[in-house]
Short mmCIF file of C-alpha atoms in Angstrom, two decimals:
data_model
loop_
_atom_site.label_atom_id
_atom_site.label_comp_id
_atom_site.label_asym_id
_atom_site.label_seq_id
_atom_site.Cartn_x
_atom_site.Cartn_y
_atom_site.Cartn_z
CA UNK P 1 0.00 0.00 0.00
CA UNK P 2 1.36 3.32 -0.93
CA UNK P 3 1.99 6.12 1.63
CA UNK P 4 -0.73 8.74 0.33
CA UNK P 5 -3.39 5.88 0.27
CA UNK P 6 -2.42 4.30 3.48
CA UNK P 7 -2.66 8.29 5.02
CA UNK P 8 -6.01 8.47 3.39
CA UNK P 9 -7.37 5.42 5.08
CA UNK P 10 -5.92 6.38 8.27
CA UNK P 11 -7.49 9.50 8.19
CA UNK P 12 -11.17 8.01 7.34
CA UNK P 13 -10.65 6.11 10.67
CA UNK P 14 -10.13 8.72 12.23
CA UNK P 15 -12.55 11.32 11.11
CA UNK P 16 -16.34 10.01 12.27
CA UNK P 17 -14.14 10.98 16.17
CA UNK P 18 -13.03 14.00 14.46
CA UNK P 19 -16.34 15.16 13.74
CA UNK P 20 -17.98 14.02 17.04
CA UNK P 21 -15.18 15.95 18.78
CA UNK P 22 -15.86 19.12 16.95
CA UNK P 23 -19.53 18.91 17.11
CA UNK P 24 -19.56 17.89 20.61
CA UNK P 25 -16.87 19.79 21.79
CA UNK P 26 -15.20 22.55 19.30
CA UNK P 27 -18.20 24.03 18.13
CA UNK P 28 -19.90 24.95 21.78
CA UNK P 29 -17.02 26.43 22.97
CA UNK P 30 -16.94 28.79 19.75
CA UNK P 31 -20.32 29.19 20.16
CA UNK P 32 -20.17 30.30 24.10
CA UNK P 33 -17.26 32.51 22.54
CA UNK P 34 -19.29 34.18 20.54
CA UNK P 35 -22.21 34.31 22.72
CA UNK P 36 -20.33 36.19 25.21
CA UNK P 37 -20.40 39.60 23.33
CA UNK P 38 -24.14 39.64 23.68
CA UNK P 39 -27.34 40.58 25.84
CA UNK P 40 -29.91 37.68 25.43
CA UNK P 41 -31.81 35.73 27.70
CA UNK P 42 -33.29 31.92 27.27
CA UNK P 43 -35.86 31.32 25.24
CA UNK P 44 -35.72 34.97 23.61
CA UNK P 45 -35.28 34.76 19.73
CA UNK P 46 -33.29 38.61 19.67
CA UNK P 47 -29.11 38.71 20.83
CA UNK P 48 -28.30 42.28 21.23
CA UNK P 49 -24.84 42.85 20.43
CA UNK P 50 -22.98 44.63 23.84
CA UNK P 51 -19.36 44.37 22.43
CA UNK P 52 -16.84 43.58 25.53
CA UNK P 53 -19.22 45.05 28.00
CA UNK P 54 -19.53 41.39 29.59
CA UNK P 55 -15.89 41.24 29.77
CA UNK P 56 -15.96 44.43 31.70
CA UNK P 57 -18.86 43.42 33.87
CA UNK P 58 -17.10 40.13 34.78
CA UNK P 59 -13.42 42.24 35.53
CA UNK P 60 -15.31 44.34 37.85
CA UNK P 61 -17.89 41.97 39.60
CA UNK P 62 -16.85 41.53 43.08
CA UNK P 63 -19.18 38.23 43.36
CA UNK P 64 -16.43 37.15 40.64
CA UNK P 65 -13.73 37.36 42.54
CA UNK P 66 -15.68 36.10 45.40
CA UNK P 67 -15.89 32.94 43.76
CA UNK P 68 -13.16 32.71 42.07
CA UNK P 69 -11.34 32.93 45.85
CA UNK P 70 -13.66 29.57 46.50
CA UNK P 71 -12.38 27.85 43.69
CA UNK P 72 -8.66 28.72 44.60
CA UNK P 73 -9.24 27.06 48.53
CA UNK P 74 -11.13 24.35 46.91
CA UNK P 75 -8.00 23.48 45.05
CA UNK P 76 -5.73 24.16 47.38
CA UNK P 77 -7.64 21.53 49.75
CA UNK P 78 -8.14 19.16 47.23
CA UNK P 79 -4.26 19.03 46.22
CA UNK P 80 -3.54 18.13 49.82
CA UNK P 81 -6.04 15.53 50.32
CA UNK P 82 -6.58 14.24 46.95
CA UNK P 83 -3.17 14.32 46.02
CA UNK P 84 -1.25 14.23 48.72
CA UNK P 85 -3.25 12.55 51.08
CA UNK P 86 -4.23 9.61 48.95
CA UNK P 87 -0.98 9.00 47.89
CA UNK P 88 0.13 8.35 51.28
CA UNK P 89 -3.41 5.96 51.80
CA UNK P 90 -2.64 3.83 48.55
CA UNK P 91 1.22 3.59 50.03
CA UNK P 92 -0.55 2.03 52.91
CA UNK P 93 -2.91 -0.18 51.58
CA UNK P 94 -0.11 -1.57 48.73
CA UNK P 95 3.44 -1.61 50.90
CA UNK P 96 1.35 -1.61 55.01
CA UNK P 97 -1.27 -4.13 54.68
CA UNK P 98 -1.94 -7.64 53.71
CA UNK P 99 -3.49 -8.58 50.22
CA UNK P 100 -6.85 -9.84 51.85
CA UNK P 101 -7.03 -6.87 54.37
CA UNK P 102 -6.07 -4.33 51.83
CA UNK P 103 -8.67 -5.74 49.07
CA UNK P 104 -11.09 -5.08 51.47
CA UNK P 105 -10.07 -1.79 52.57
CA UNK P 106 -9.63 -0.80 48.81
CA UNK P 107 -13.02 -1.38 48.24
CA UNK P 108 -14.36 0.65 50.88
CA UNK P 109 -12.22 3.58 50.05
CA UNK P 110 -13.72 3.31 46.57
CA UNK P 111 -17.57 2.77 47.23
CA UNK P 112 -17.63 6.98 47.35
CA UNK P 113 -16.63 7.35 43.77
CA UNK P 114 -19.14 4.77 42.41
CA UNK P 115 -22.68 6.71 44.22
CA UNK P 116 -23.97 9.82 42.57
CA UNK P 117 -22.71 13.13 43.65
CA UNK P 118 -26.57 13.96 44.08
CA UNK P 119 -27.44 11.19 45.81
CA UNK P 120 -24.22 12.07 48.10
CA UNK P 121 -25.11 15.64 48.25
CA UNK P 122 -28.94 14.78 49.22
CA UNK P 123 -27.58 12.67 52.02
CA UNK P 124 -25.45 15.18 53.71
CA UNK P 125 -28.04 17.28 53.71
CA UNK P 126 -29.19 15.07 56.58
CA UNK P 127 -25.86 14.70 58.10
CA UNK P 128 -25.85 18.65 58.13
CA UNK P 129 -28.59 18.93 59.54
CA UNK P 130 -28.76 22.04 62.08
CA UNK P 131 -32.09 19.60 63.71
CA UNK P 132 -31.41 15.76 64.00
CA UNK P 133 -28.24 16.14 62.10
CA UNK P 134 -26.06 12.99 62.46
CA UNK P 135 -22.80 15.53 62.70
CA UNK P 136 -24.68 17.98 65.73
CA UNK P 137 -25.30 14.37 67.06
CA UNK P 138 -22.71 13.08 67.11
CA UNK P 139 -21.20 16.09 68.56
CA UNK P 140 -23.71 16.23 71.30
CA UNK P 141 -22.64 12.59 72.33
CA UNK P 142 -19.03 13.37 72.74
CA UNK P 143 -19.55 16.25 75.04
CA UNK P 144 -18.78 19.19 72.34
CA UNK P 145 -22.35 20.69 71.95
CA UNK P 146 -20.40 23.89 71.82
CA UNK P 147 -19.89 23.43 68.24
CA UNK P 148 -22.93 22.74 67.03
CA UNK P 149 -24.16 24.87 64.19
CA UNK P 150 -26.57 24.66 61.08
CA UNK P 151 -23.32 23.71 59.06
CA UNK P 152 -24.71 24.51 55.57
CA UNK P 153 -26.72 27.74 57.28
CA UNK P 154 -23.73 29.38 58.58
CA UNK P 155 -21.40 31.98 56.42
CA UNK P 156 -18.31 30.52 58.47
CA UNK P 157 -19.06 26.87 57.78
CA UNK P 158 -20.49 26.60 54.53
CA UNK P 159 -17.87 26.65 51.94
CA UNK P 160 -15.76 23.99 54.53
CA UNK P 161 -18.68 21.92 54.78
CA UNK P 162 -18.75 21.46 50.79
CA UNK P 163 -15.78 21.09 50.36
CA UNK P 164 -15.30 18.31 52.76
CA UNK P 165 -18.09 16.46 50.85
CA UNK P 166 -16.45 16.77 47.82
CA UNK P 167 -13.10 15.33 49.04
CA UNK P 168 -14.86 12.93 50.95
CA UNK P 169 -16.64 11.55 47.29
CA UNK P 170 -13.17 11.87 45.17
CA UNK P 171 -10.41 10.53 47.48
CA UNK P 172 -11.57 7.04 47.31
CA UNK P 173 -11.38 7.24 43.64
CA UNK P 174 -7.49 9.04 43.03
CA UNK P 175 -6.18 6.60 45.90
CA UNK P 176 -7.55 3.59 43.46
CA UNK P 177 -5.23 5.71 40.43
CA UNK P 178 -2.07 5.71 42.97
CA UNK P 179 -2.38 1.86 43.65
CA UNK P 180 -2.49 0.87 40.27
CA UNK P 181 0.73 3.22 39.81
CA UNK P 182 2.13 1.49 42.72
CA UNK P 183 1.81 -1.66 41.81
CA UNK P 184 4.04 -1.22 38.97
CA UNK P 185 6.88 -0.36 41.45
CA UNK P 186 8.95 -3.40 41.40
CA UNK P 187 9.72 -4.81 45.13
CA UNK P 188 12.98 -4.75 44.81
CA UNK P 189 13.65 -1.30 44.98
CA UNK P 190 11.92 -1.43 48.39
CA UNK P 191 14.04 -4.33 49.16
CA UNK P 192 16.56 -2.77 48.18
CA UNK P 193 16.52 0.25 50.80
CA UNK P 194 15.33 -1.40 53.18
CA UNK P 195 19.04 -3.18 53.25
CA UNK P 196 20.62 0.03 53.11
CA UNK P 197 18.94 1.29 56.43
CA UNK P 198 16.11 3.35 54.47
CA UNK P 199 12.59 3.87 56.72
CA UNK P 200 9.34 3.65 55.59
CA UNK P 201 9.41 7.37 55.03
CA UNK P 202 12.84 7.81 53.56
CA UNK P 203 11.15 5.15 51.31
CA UNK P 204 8.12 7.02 50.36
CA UNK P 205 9.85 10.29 49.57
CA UNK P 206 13.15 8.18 47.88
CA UNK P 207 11.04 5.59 45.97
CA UNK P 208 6.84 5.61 46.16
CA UNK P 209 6.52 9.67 45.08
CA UNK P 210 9.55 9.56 42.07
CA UNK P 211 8.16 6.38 40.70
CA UNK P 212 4.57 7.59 40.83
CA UNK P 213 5.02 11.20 38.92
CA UNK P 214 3.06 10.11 35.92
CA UNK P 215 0.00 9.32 38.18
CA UNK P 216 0.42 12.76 40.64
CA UNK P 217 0.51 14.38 37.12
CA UNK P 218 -2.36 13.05 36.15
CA UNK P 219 -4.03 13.32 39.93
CA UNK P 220 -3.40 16.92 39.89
CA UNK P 221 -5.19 17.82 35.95
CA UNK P 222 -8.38 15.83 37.16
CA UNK P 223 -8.57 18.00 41.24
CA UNK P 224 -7.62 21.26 40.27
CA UNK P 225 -9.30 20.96 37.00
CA UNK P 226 -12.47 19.53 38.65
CA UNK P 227 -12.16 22.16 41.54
CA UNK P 228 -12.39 24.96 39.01
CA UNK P 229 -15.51 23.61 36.99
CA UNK P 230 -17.22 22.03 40.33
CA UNK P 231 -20.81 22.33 40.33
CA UNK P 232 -23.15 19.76 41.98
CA UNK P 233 -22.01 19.92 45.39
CA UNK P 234 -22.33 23.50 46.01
CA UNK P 235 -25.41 23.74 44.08
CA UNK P 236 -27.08 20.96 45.71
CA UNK P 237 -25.90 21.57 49.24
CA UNK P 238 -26.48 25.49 49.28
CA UNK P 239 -27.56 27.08 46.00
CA UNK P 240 -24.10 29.12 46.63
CA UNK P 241 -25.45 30.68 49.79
CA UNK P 242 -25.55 32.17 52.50
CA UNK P 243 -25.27 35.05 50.87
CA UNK P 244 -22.29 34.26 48.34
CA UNK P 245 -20.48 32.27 51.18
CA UNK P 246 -20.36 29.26 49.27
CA UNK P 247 -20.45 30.23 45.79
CA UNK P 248 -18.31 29.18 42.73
CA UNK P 249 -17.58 30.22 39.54
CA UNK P 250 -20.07 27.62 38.11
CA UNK P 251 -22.87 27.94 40.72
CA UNK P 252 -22.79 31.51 39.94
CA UNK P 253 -22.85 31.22 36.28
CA UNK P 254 -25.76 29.04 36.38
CA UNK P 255 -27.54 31.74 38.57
CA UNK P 256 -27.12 34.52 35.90
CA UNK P 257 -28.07 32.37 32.90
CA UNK P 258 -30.89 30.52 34.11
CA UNK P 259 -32.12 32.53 37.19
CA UNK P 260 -31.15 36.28 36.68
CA UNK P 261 -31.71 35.44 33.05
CA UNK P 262 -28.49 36.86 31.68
CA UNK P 263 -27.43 33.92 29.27
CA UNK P 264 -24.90 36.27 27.43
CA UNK P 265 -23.30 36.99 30.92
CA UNK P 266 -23.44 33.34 32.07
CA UNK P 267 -21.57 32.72 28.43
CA UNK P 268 -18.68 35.43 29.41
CA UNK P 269 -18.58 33.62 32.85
CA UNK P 270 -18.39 30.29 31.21
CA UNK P 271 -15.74 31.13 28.79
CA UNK P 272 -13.21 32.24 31.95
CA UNK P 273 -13.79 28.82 33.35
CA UNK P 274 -12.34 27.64 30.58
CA UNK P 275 -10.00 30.14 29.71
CA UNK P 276 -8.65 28.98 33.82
CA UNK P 277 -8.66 25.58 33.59
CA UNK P 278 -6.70 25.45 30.06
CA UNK P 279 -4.23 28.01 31.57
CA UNK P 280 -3.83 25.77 34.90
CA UNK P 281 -3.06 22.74 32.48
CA UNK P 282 -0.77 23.89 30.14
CA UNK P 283 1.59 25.11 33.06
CA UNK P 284 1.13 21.77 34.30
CA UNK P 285 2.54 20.33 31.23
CA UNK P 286 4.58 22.14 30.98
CA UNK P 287 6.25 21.60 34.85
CA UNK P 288 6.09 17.82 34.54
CA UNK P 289 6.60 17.69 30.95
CA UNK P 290 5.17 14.35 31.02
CA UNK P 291 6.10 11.41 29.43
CA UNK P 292 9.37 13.14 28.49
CA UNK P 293 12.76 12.85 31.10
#
């Protein structure tokens, strides 16, 4: 087969993916581009052309930056117990614990990740409760009533309190990432250290974190990515309030487009989400440069 015709049939392989992509994919984020430099609302038939005034708007909205403050902490805590944190758990349950115990234990970490965000966000609801709450209970039967609060009620607790859920529903799931990683590791590098006098934590920093930088790479794109674009949690849990205690970038987009009624706003609000999280993952390619030593 010739090189031109074998290109050609690669390239009709290819394309039905090529086209789903664009449709799918390409073509809404042009579209929320464009949409962006207009005044419309859903369902109205006339866009009123408003030039960069969205832009404007968006630089100067305090709720903005606001949320955009939220989205920074719920990085932040999701690098330390997503990452980091699970790391150190899948360390445990491949190098700590035997195969039967650790099967076990692996499966219980993971059950989060398989239930519905909703359907966790719906239950701690209940658990948040500032009447009958299992948390304020449980609270109350250790002595500490002093802390009780309604948790997704108060400006001081809210954002914390959805947060936690969402680590609580995701750490399950990257721990399952780092034991597949570190089950590549061969043994005898542990061996190996072991001999020469090396502890369990000279190990982990010497052996468990170099050998697993393809998986942290890929542990931090899917937190800080998905910390930047969460929705469900905060919407669920508290619509974004008290106030704007709790609100993100998303939950307040959806409020302008399909609340306030300001799709062309929502669509300048969208496209800095993803102007963000493409930023945020081209300087992580760029730091790892993965794949590549």
């Amino acid at each position: 087969m010739r090189p031109r015709t074998r290109a050609l049939g690669n390239a009709l392989y290819v394309l039905p993916a090529l086209a789903l992509i664009g449709l799918f994919v390409y073509y809404p984020l042009a579209a929320n581009l464009y949409y962006s430099f207009f005044s419309f609302s859903a369902g109205a038939g006339e866009m009123k052309p408003v030039g960069f005034d969205n832009i404007v708007r968006l630089v100067s909205d305090p709720v903005i930056a606001q949320s955009l403050l939220h989205n920074v902490v719920y990085a932040v805590v999701s690098i330390v117990l997503q990452v980091g944190g699970s790391l150190v758990v899948a360390a445990w349950l491949t190098h700590l614990l035997g195969p039967r115990l650790g099967s076990i234990l692996r499966s219980i970490y993971f059950l989060p990740a398989v239930i519905s965000i909703t359907v966790i966000a719906l239950m701690f609801t209940f658990v948040y409760n500032a009447r009958g709450g299992l948390l304020n209970g449980v609270l109350e039967l250790v002595g500490l009533e002093g802390l009780q609060t309604g948790w997704l009620a108060n400006v001081d607790t809210a954002l914390g309190s959805v947060i936690a859920v969402s680590q609580w529903q995701s750490v399950g799931y990257v721990c399952m990432l780092y034991v597949v990683a570190l089950q590549q590791i061969p043994i005898e590098y542990y061996e190996a250290a072991a001999l020469d006098g090396a502890g369990r934590v000279r190990q982990f920093f010497s052996i468990t974190v170099p050998q697993s930088k393809e998986m942290i790479f890929v542990a931090l794109i899917l937190t800080i990515t998905g910390a930047f674009t969460v929705f469900n949690e905060p919407f669920i849990l508290t619509r974004g309030g008290p106030g704007n205690a709790s609100q993100v970038l998303a939950t307040y987009m959806y409020n302008q487009g399909f609340f306030q009624n300001q799709m062309g706003y929502a669509s300048a609000i969208a496209t800095f989400i993803f102007v963000i999280t493409l930023i945020i993952s081209i300087v992580q390619m760029l730091s790892f440069r993965s794949g590549k030593e």
